[in-house]
Protein backbone atom coordinates (compact mmCIF):
# COMPACT_ATOMS: atom_id res chain seq x y z
CA UNK A 1 0.00 0.00 0.00
CA UNK A 2 1.23 3.45 -0.97
CA UNK A 3 1.88 6.23 1.50
CA UNK A 4 -0.62 9.10 0.96
CA UNK A 5 2.01 11.74 1.90
CA UNK A 6 4.39 10.45 -0.76
CA UNK A 7 1.59 10.55 -3.36
CA UNK A 8 0.88 14.20 -2.59
CA UNK A 9 4.54 15.14 -2.86
CA UNK A 10 4.77 13.23 -6.14
CA UNK A 11 1.63 14.96 -7.53
CA UNK A 12 2.78 18.43 -6.43
CA UNK A 13 6.19 17.82 -7.99
CA UNK A 14 4.56 16.93 -11.32
CA UNK A 15 2.37 20.08 -11.20
CA UNK A 16 5.35 22.29 -10.28
CA UNK A 17 7.45 20.81 -13.08
CA UNK A 18 4.62 21.39 -15.54
CA UNK A 19 4.25 25.02 -14.45
CA UNK A 20 7.98 25.66 -14.73
CA UNK A 21 8.07 24.18 -18.22
CA UNK A 22 5.08 26.29 -19.24
CA UNK A 23 6.61 29.49 -17.88
CA UNK A 24 10.06 28.99 -19.36
CA UNK A 25 10.50 31.12 -22.46
CA UNK A 26 12.99 30.07 -25.08
CA UNK A 27 15.75 32.59 -25.76
CA UNK A 28 14.69 34.76 -28.65
CA UNK A 29 17.05 34.59 -31.62
CA UNK A 30 18.34 37.88 -32.96
CA UNK A 31 18.13 38.78 -36.63
CA UNK A 32 20.17 41.11 -38.84
CA UNK A 33 18.22 43.49 -41.06
CA UNK A 34 19.09 45.92 -43.83
CA UNK A 35 17.34 48.81 -45.57
CA UNK A 36 17.36 49.80 -49.25
CA UNK A 37 15.84 53.24 -49.86
CA UNK A 38 15.37 56.33 -52.00
CA UNK A 39 14.94 59.76 -50.39
CA UNK A 40 14.60 63.33 -51.62
CA UNK A 41 14.15 66.62 -49.83
CA UNK A 42 15.11 70.21 -49.22
CA UNK A 43 16.23 72.46 -46.41
CA UNK A 44 16.17 76.16 -45.59
CA UNK A 45 16.62 76.22 -41.80
CA UNK A 46 13.80 73.65 -41.70
CA UNK A 47 14.75 70.31 -43.22
CA UNK A 48 12.31 67.80 -44.75
CA UNK A 49 12.68 64.70 -46.91
CA UNK A 50 10.43 61.81 -47.91
CA UNK A 51 11.08 58.47 -49.53
CA UNK A 52 10.41 54.76 -49.62
CA UNK A 53 12.31 51.53 -49.31
CA UNK A 54 12.40 47.89 -48.25
CA UNK A 55 13.61 46.31 -45.02
CA UNK A 56 14.90 42.74 -45.36
CA UNK A 57 15.96 40.49 -42.46
CA UNK A 58 18.00 37.29 -42.47
CA UNK A 59 15.15 35.44 -40.69
CA UNK A 60 12.93 35.86 -43.79
CA UNK A 61 10.93 38.88 -42.61
CA UNK A 62 10.62 41.86 -44.96
CA UNK A 63 8.49 44.98 -45.28
CA UNK A 64 7.92 47.87 -47.65
CA UNK A 65 8.48 51.11 -45.75
CA UNK A 66 7.88 54.84 -45.99
CA UNK A 67 10.64 57.13 -44.77
CA UNK A 68 10.46 60.72 -43.60
CA UNK A 69 13.03 63.04 -42.14
CA UNK A 70 12.17 66.33 -40.47
CA UNK A 71 14.25 68.70 -38.43
CA UNK A 72 15.94 72.03 -38.21
CA UNK A 73 19.25 73.75 -37.96
CA UNK A 74 21.52 75.92 -40.04
CA UNK A 75 21.05 74.23 -43.41
CA UNK A 76 20.31 75.17 -46.99
CA UNK A 77 20.00 72.78 -49.88
CA UNK A 78 18.19 70.26 -52.01
CA UNK A 79 19.17 66.61 -52.39
CA UNK A 80 18.12 63.22 -53.69
CA UNK A 81 19.45 59.77 -52.78
CA UNK A 82 18.45 57.10 -55.30
CA UNK A 83 20.16 53.92 -54.02
CA UNK A 84 20.72 54.32 -50.31
CA UNK A 85 21.43 51.45 -47.96
CA UNK A 86 21.30 50.97 -44.22
CA UNK A 87 22.31 48.37 -41.68
CA UNK A 88 20.45 47.93 -38.39
CA UNK A 89 21.83 46.56 -35.13
CA UNK A 90 20.49 43.07 -34.38
CA UNK A 91 16.86 42.90 -33.21
CA UNK A 92 14.48 40.13 -32.17
CA UNK A 93 11.77 41.06 -34.71
CA UNK A 94 11.32 43.38 -37.69
CA UNK A 95 8.68 45.37 -35.76
CA UNK A 96 11.48 46.68 -33.50
CA UNK A 97 12.78 48.72 -36.46
CA UNK A 98 9.73 50.92 -37.04
CA UNK A 99 9.52 54.32 -35.40
CA UNK A 100 11.52 57.53 -35.00
CA UNK A 101 15.31 57.66 -34.89
CA UNK A 102 17.36 60.63 -33.68
CA UNK A 103 19.95 62.04 -36.08
CA UNK A 104 22.57 64.79 -36.14
CA UNK A 105 24.03 65.81 -39.51
CA UNK A 106 26.97 67.86 -40.67
CA UNK A 107 27.00 67.94 -44.44
CA UNK A 108 28.43 69.72 -47.43
CA UNK A 109 28.15 68.61 -51.01
CA UNK A 110 27.48 69.75 -54.55
CA UNK A 111 26.17 67.93 -57.64
CA UNK A 112 27.22 64.33 -56.84
CA UNK A 113 27.25 63.90 -53.07
CA UNK A 114 27.92 61.04 -50.68
CA UNK A 115 26.53 60.83 -47.20
CA UNK A 116 26.90 58.54 -44.19
CA UNK A 117 24.83 58.88 -41.05
CA UNK A 118 24.38 57.06 -37.74
CA UNK A 119 20.93 57.07 -36.09
CA UNK A 120 19.55 55.68 -32.84
CA UNK A 121 16.17 54.64 -31.49
CA UNK A 122 16.61 53.34 -27.96
CA UNK A 123 18.67 50.14 -28.21
CA UNK A 124 18.35 49.99 -32.02
CA UNK A 125 20.92 51.74 -34.18
CA UNK A 126 20.93 52.33 -37.92
CA UNK A 127 23.92 53.20 -40.12
CA UNK A 128 22.91 54.83 -43.43
CA UNK A 129 24.96 55.53 -46.52
CA UNK A 130 24.13 56.68 -49.98
CA UNK A 131 25.09 58.73 -52.98
CA UNK A 132 22.93 61.19 -54.77
CA UNK A 133 22.54 64.47 -56.55
CA UNK A 134 21.95 67.96 -55.25
CA UNK A 135 23.63 70.40 -52.93
CA UNK A 136 23.52 70.94 -49.20
CA UNK A 137 25.49 72.78 -46.60
CA UNK A 138 25.01 73.12 -42.87
CA UNK A 139 24.35 71.38 -39.58
CA UNK A 140 20.96 69.94 -38.64
CA UNK A 141 19.27 67.85 -35.98
CA UNK A 142 16.43 65.72 -37.23
CA UNK A 143 14.00 62.90 -36.66
CA UNK A 144 14.22 60.03 -39.17
CA UNK A 145 11.01 57.94 -39.17
CA UNK A 146 10.50 54.49 -40.71
CA UNK A 147 6.87 53.35 -41.09
CA UNK A 148 5.52 50.07 -42.43
CA UNK A 149 3.51 50.52 -45.65
CA UNK A 150 0.12 48.80 -45.49
CA UNK A 151 -0.30 46.21 -48.24
mmCIF file with all atom_site columns, N, CA, C and O in Angstrom, residues 31-35 86-91 96-98 100-102 117-128 144 146:
data_model
loop_
_atom_site.group_PDB
_atom_site.id
_atom_site.type_symbol
_atom_site.label_atom_id
_atom_site.label_alt_id
_atom_site.label_comp_id
_atom_site.label_asym_id
_atom_site.label_entity_id
_atom_site.label_seq_id
_atom_site.pdbx_PDB_ins_code
_atom_site.Cartn_x
_atom_site.Cartn_y
_atom_site.Cartn_z
_atom_site.occupancy
_atom_site.B_iso_or_equiv
_atom_site.pdbx_formal_charge
_atom_site.auth_seq_id
_atom_site.auth_comp_id
_atom_site.auth_asym_id
_atom_site.auth_atom_id
_atom_site.pdbx_PDB_model_num
ATOM 1   N N  . UNK A 1 31  ? 18.042 38.782 -35.180 1.00 0.00 ? 31  UNK A N  1
ATOM 2   C CA . UNK A 1 31  ? 18.128 38.784 -36.628 1.00 0.00 ? 31  UNK A CA 1
ATOM 3   C C  . UNK A 1 31  ? 18.818 40.058 -37.095 1.00 0.00 ? 31  UNK A C  1
ATOM 4   O O  . UNK A 1 31  ? 18.731 41.096 -36.450 1.00 0.00 ? 31  UNK A O  1
ATOM 5   N N  . UNK A 1 32  ? 19.524 39.960 -38.221 1.00 0.00 ? 32  UNK A N  1
ATOM 6   C CA . UNK A 1 32  ? 20.168 41.112 -38.836 1.00 0.00 ? 32  UNK A CA 1
ATOM 7   C C  . UNK A 1 32  ? 19.265 41.600 -39.962 1.00 0.00 ? 32  UNK A C  1
ATOM 8   O O  . UNK A 1 32  ? 18.765 40.803 -40.747 1.00 0.00 ? 32  UNK A O  1
ATOM 9   N N  . UNK A 1 33  ? 19.087 42.919 -40.040 1.00 0.00 ? 33  UNK A N  1
ATOM 10  C CA . UNK A 1 33  ? 18.220 43.494 -41.063 1.00 0.00 ? 33  UNK A CA 1
ATOM 11  C C  . UNK A 1 33  ? 18.942 44.615 -41.800 1.00 0.00 ? 33  UNK A C  1
ATOM 12  O O  . UNK A 1 33  ? 19.825 45.262 -41.244 1.00 0.00 ? 33  UNK A O  1
ATOM 13  N N  . UNK A 1 34  ? 18.520 44.836 -43.030 1.00 0.00 ? 34  UNK A N  1
ATOM 14  C CA . UNK A 1 34  ? 19.093 45.917 -43.827 1.00 0.00 ? 34  UNK A CA 1
ATOM 15  C C  . UNK A 1 34  ? 17.967 46.696 -44.501 1.00 0.00 ? 34  UNK A C  1
ATOM 16  O O  . UNK A 1 34  ? 16.837 46.227 -44.615 1.00 0.00 ? 34  UNK A O  1
ATOM 17  N N  . UNK A 1 35  ? 18.301 47.896 -44.941 1.00 0.00 ? 35  UNK A N  1
ATOM 18  C CA . UNK A 1 35  ? 17.344 48.813 -45.570 1.00 0.00 ? 35  UNK A CA 1
ATOM 19  C C  . UNK A 1 35  ? 17.893 49.247 -46.907 1.00 0.00 ? 35  UNK A C  1
ATOM 20  O O  . UNK A 1 35  ? 19.069 49.602 -47.022 1.00 0.00 ? 35  UNK A O  1
ATOM 21  N N  . UNK A 1 86  ? 21.148 50.835 -45.661 1.00 0.00 ? 86  UNK A N  1
ATOM 22  C CA . UNK A 1 86  ? 21.296 50.969 -44.224 1.00 0.00 ? 86  UNK A CA 1
ATOM 23  C C  . UNK A 1 86  ? 21.441 49.610 -43.572 1.00 0.00 ? 86  UNK A C  1
ATOM 24  O O  . UNK A 1 86  ? 20.938 48.614 -44.084 1.00 0.00 ? 86  UNK A O  1
ATOM 25  N N  . UNK A 1 87  ? 22.133 49.586 -42.450 1.00 0.00 ? 87  UNK A N  1
ATOM 26  C CA . UNK A 1 87  ? 22.313 48.369 -41.679 1.00 0.00 ? 87  UNK A CA 1
ATOM 27  C C  . UNK A 1 87  ? 21.867 48.630 -40.249 1.00 0.00 ? 87  UNK A C  1
ATOM 28  O O  . UNK A 1 87  ? 22.319 49.594 -39.627 1.00 0.00 ? 87  UNK A O  1
ATOM 29  N N  . UNK A 1 88  ? 20.969 47.798 -39.750 1.00 0.00 ? 88  UNK A N  1
ATOM 30  C CA . UNK A 1 88  ? 20.454 47.925 -38.393 1.00 0.00 ? 88  UNK A CA 1
ATOM 31  C C  . UNK A 1 88  ? 21.283 47.068 -37.437 1.00 0.00 ? 88  UNK A C  1
ATOM 32  O O  . UNK A 1 88  ? 21.858 46.062 -37.840 1.00 0.00 ? 88  UNK A O  1
ATOM 33  N N  . UNK A 1 89  ? 21.285 47.456 -36.152 1.00 0.00 ? 89  UNK A N  1
ATOM 34  C CA . UNK A 1 89  ? 21.828 46.556 -35.131 1.00 0.00 ? 89  UNK A CA 1
ATOM 35  C C  . UNK A 1 89  ? 20.872 45.364 -35.039 1.00 0.00 ? 89  UNK A C  1
ATOM 36  O O  . UNK A 1 89  ? 19.727 45.429 -35.488 1.00 0.00 ? 89  UNK A O  1
ATOM 37  N N  . UNK A 1 90  ? 21.327 44.262 -34.469 1.00 0.00 ? 90  UNK A N  1
ATOM 38  C CA . UNK A 1 90  ? 20.494 43.070 -34.379 1.00 0.00 ? 90  UNK A CA 1
ATOM 39  C C  . UNK A 1 90  ? 19.266 43.321 -33.507 1.00 0.00 ? 90  UNK A C  1
ATOM 40  O O  . UNK A 1 90  ? 19.348 44.013 -32.486 1.00 0.00 ? 90  UNK A O  1
ATOM 41  N N  . UNK A 1 91  ? 18.126 42.768 -33.932 1.00 0.00 ? 91  UNK A N  1
ATOM 42  C CA . UNK A 1 91  ? 16.865 42.897 -33.207 1.00 0.00 ? 91  UNK A CA 1
ATOM 43  C C  . UNK A 1 91  ? 16.203 41.528 -33.128 1.00 0.00 ? 91  UNK A C  1
ATOM 44  O O  . UNK A 1 91  ? 16.580 40.600 -33.842 1.00 0.00 ? 91  UNK A O  1
ATOM 45  N N  . UNK A 1 96  ? 10.632 45.834 -34.338 1.00 0.00 ? 96  UNK A N  1
ATOM 46  C CA . UNK A 1 96  ? 11.484 46.679 -33.498 1.00 0.00 ? 96  UNK A CA 1
ATOM 47  C C  . UNK A 1 96  ? 12.130 47.809 -34.287 1.00 0.00 ? 96  UNK A C  1
ATOM 48  O O  . UNK A 1 96  ? 12.659 48.751 -33.701 1.00 0.00 ? 96  UNK A O  1
ATOM 49  N N  . UNK A 1 97  ? 12.109 47.740 -35.615 1.00 0.00 ? 97  UNK A N  1
ATOM 50  C CA . UNK A 1 97  ? 12.780 48.721 -36.463 1.00 0.00 ? 97  UNK A CA 1
ATOM 51  C C  . UNK A 1 97  ? 11.926 49.931 -36.785 1.00 0.00 ? 97  UNK A C  1
ATOM 52  O O  . UNK A 1 97  ? 12.458 50.971 -37.169 1.00 0.00 ? 97  UNK A O  1
ATOM 53  N N  . UNK A 1 98  ? 10.617 49.828 -36.652 1.00 0.00 ? 98  UNK A N  1
ATOM 54  C CA . UNK A 1 98  ? 9.728  50.918 -37.039 1.00 0.00 ? 98  UNK A CA 1
ATOM 55  C C  . UNK A 1 98  ? 9.661  51.969 -35.944 1.00 0.00 ? 98  UNK A C  1
ATOM 56  O O  . UNK A 1 98  ? 9.682  51.652 -34.762 1.00 0.00 ? 98  UNK A O  1
ATOM 57  N N  . UNK A 1 100 ? 10.704 56.329 -34.788 1.00 0.00 ? 100 UNK A N  1
ATOM 58  C CA . UNK A 1 100 ? 11.518 57.526 -35.003 1.00 0.00 ? 100 UNK A CA 1
ATOM 59  C C  . UNK A 1 100 ? 12.925 57.350 -34.446 1.00 0.00 ? 100 UNK A C  1
ATOM 60  O O  . UNK A 1 100 ? 13.093 56.932 -33.307 1.00 0.00 ? 100 UNK A O  1
ATOM 61  N N  . UNK A 1 101 ? 13.899 57.692 -35.250 1.00 0.00 ? 101 UNK A N  1
ATOM 62  C CA . UNK A 1 101 ? 15.307 57.655 -34.888 1.00 0.00 ? 101 UNK A CA 1
ATOM 63  C C  . UNK A 1 101 ? 15.814 59.091 -34.745 1.00 0.00 ? 101 UNK A C  1
ATOM 64  O O  . UNK A 1 101 ? 15.380 59.978 -35.472 1.00 0.00 ? 101 UNK A O  1
ATOM 65  N N  . UNK A 1 102 ? 16.740 59.313 -33.850 1.00 0.00 ? 102 UNK A N  1
ATOM 66  C CA . UNK A 1 102 ? 17.360 60.627 -33.683 1.00 0.00 ? 102 UNK A CA 1
ATOM 67  C C  . UNK A 1 102 ? 18.599 60.690 -34.564 1.00 0.00 ? 102 UNK A C  1
ATOM 68  O O  . UNK A 1 102 ? 19.354 59.727 -34.673 1.00 0.00 ? 102 UNK A O  1
ATOM 69  N N  . UNK A 1 117 ? 25.516 58.357 -42.226 1.00 0.00 ? 117 UNK A N  1
ATOM 70  C CA . UNK A 1 117 ? 24.832 58.879 -41.050 1.00 0.00 ? 117 UNK A CA 1
ATOM 71  C C  . UNK A 1 117 ? 24.556 57.745 -40.074 1.00 0.00 ? 117 UNK A C  1
ATOM 72  O O  . UNK A 1 117 ? 24.223 56.636 -40.480 1.00 0.00 ? 117 UNK A O  1
ATOM 73  N N  . UNK A 1 118 ? 24.703 58.026 -38.786 1.00 0.00 ? 118 UNK A N  1
ATOM 74  C CA . UNK A 1 118 ? 24.377 57.058 -37.740 1.00 0.00 ? 118 UNK A CA 1
ATOM 75  C C  . UNK A 1 118 ? 23.166 57.579 -36.977 1.00 0.00 ? 118 UNK A C  1
ATOM 76  O O  . UNK A 1 118 ? 23.101 58.749 -36.622 1.00 0.00 ? 118 UNK A O  1
ATOM 77  N N  . UNK A 1 119 ? 22.184 56.705 -36.755 1.00 0.00 ? 119 UNK A N  1
ATOM 78  C CA . UNK A 1 119 ? 20.935 57.069 -36.092 1.00 0.00 ? 119 UNK A CA 1
ATOM 79  C C  . UNK A 1 119 ? 20.674 56.113 -34.941 1.00 0.00 ? 119 UNK A C  1
ATOM 80  O O  . UNK A 1 119 ? 21.122 54.966 -34.976 1.00 0.00 ? 119 UNK A O  1
ATOM 81  N N  . UNK A 1 120 ? 19.907 56.560 -33.952 1.00 0.00 ? 120 UNK A N  1
ATOM 82  C CA . UNK A 1 120 ? 19.554 55.684 -32.835 1.00 0.00 ? 120 UNK A CA 1
ATOM 83  C C  . UNK A 1 120 ? 18.083 55.815 -32.481 1.00 0.00 ? 120 UNK A C  1
ATOM 84  O O  . UNK A 1 120 ? 17.476 56.865 -32.649 1.00 0.00 ? 120 UNK A O  1
ATOM 85  N N  . UNK A 1 121 ? 17.538 54.703 -31.997 1.00 0.00 ? 121 UNK A N  1
ATOM 86  C CA . UNK A 1 121 ? 16.167 54.636 -31.490 1.00 0.00 ? 121 UNK A CA 1
ATOM 87  C C  . UNK A 1 121 ? 16.207 53.669 -30.313 1.00 0.00 ? 121 UNK A C  1
ATOM 88  O O  . UNK A 1 121 ? 16.066 52.467 -30.467 1.00 0.00 ? 121 UNK A O  1
ATOM 89  N N  . UNK A 1 122 ? 16.454 54.211 -29.123 1.00 0.00 ? 122 UNK A N  1
ATOM 90  C CA . UNK A 1 122 ? 16.610 53.337 -27.965 1.00 0.00 ? 122 UNK A CA 1
ATOM 91  C C  . UNK A 1 122 ? 17.782 52.394 -28.186 1.00 0.00 ? 122 UNK A C  1
ATOM 92  O O  . UNK A 1 122 ? 18.870 52.834 -28.550 1.00 0.00 ? 122 UNK A O  1
ATOM 93  N N  . UNK A 1 123 ? 17.569 51.089 -28.029 1.00 0.00 ? 123 UNK A N  1
ATOM 94  C CA . UNK A 1 123 ? 18.670 50.140 -28.209 1.00 0.00 ? 123 UNK A CA 1
ATOM 95  C C  . UNK A 1 123 ? 18.978 49.816 -29.675 1.00 0.00 ? 123 UNK A C  1
ATOM 96  O O  . UNK A 1 123 ? 19.952 49.145 -29.967 1.00 0.00 ? 123 UNK A O  1
ATOM 97  N N  . UNK A 1 124 ? 18.160 50.291 -30.598 1.00 0.00 ? 124 UNK A N  1
ATOM 98  C CA . UNK A 1 124 ? 18.348 49.990 -32.021 1.00 0.00 ? 124 UNK A CA 1
ATOM 99  C C  . UNK A 1 124 ? 19.142 51.120 -32.677 1.00 0.00 ? 124 UNK A C  1
ATOM 100 O O  . UNK A 1 124 ? 18.821 52.294 -32.503 1.00 0.00 ? 124 UNK A O  1
ATOM 101 N N  . UNK A 1 125 ? 20.161 50.751 -33.428 1.00 0.00 ? 125 UNK A N  1
ATOM 102 C CA . UNK A 1 125 ? 20.923 51.744 -34.182 1.00 0.00 ? 125 UNK A CA 1
ATOM 103 C C  . UNK A 1 125 ? 20.825 51.427 -35.671 1.00 0.00 ? 125 UNK A C  1
ATOM 104 O O  . UNK A 1 125 ? 20.565 50.292 -36.065 1.00 0.00 ? 125 UNK A O  1
ATOM 105 N N  . UNK A 1 126 ? 21.025 52.457 -36.477 1.00 0.00 ? 126 UNK A N  1
ATOM 106 C CA . UNK A 1 126 ? 20.929 52.330 -37.924 1.00 0.00 ? 126 UNK A CA 1
ATOM 107 C C  . UNK A 1 126 ? 22.051 53.148 -38.544 1.00 0.00 ? 126 UNK A C  1
ATOM 108 O O  . UNK A 1 126 ? 22.191 54.335 -38.247 1.00 0.00 ? 126 UNK A O  1
ATOM 109 N N  . UNK A 1 127 ? 22.857 52.523 -39.385 1.00 0.00 ? 127 UNK A N  1
ATOM 110 C CA . UNK A 1 127 ? 23.917 53.202 -40.122 1.00 0.00 ? 127 UNK A CA 1
ATOM 111 C C  . UNK A 1 127 ? 23.463 53.325 -41.572 1.00 0.00 ? 127 UNK A C  1
ATOM 112 O O  . UNK A 1 127 ? 23.185 52.319 -42.222 1.00 0.00 ? 127 UNK A O  1
ATOM 113 N N  . UNK A 1 128 ? 23.354 54.564 -42.060 1.00 0.00 ? 128 UNK A N  1
ATOM 114 C CA . UNK A 1 128 ? 22.909 54.826 -43.431 1.00 0.00 ? 128 UNK A CA 1
ATOM 115 C C  . UNK A 1 128 ? 24.069 55.304 -44.285 1.00 0.00 ? 128 UNK A C  1
ATOM 116 O O  . UNK A 1 128 ? 24.971 55.989 -43.794 1.00 0.00 ? 128 UNK A O  1
ATOM 117 N N  . UNK A 1 144 ? 14.295 60.902 -38.000 1.00 0.00 ? 144 UNK A N  1
ATOM 118 C CA . UNK A 1 144 ? 14.220 60.027 -39.173 1.00 0.00 ? 144 UNK A CA 1
ATOM 119 C C  . UNK A 1 144 ? 13.231 58.921 -38.822 1.00 0.00 ? 144 UNK A C  1
ATOM 120 O O  . UNK A 1 144 ? 13.472 58.147 -37.906 1.00 0.00 ? 144 UNK A O  1
ATOM 121 N N  . UNK A 1 146 ? 10.753 55.626 -39.804 1.00 0.00 ? 146 UNK A N  1
ATOM 122 C CA . UNK A 1 146 ? 10.502 54.487 -40.707 1.00 0.00 ? 146 UNK A CA 1
ATOM 123 C C  . UNK A 1 146 ? 9.143  53.917 -40.329 1.00 0.00 ? 146 UNK A C  1
ATOM 124 O O  . UNK A 1 146 ? 8.918  53.531 -39.182 1.00 0.00 ? 146 UNK A O  1
#
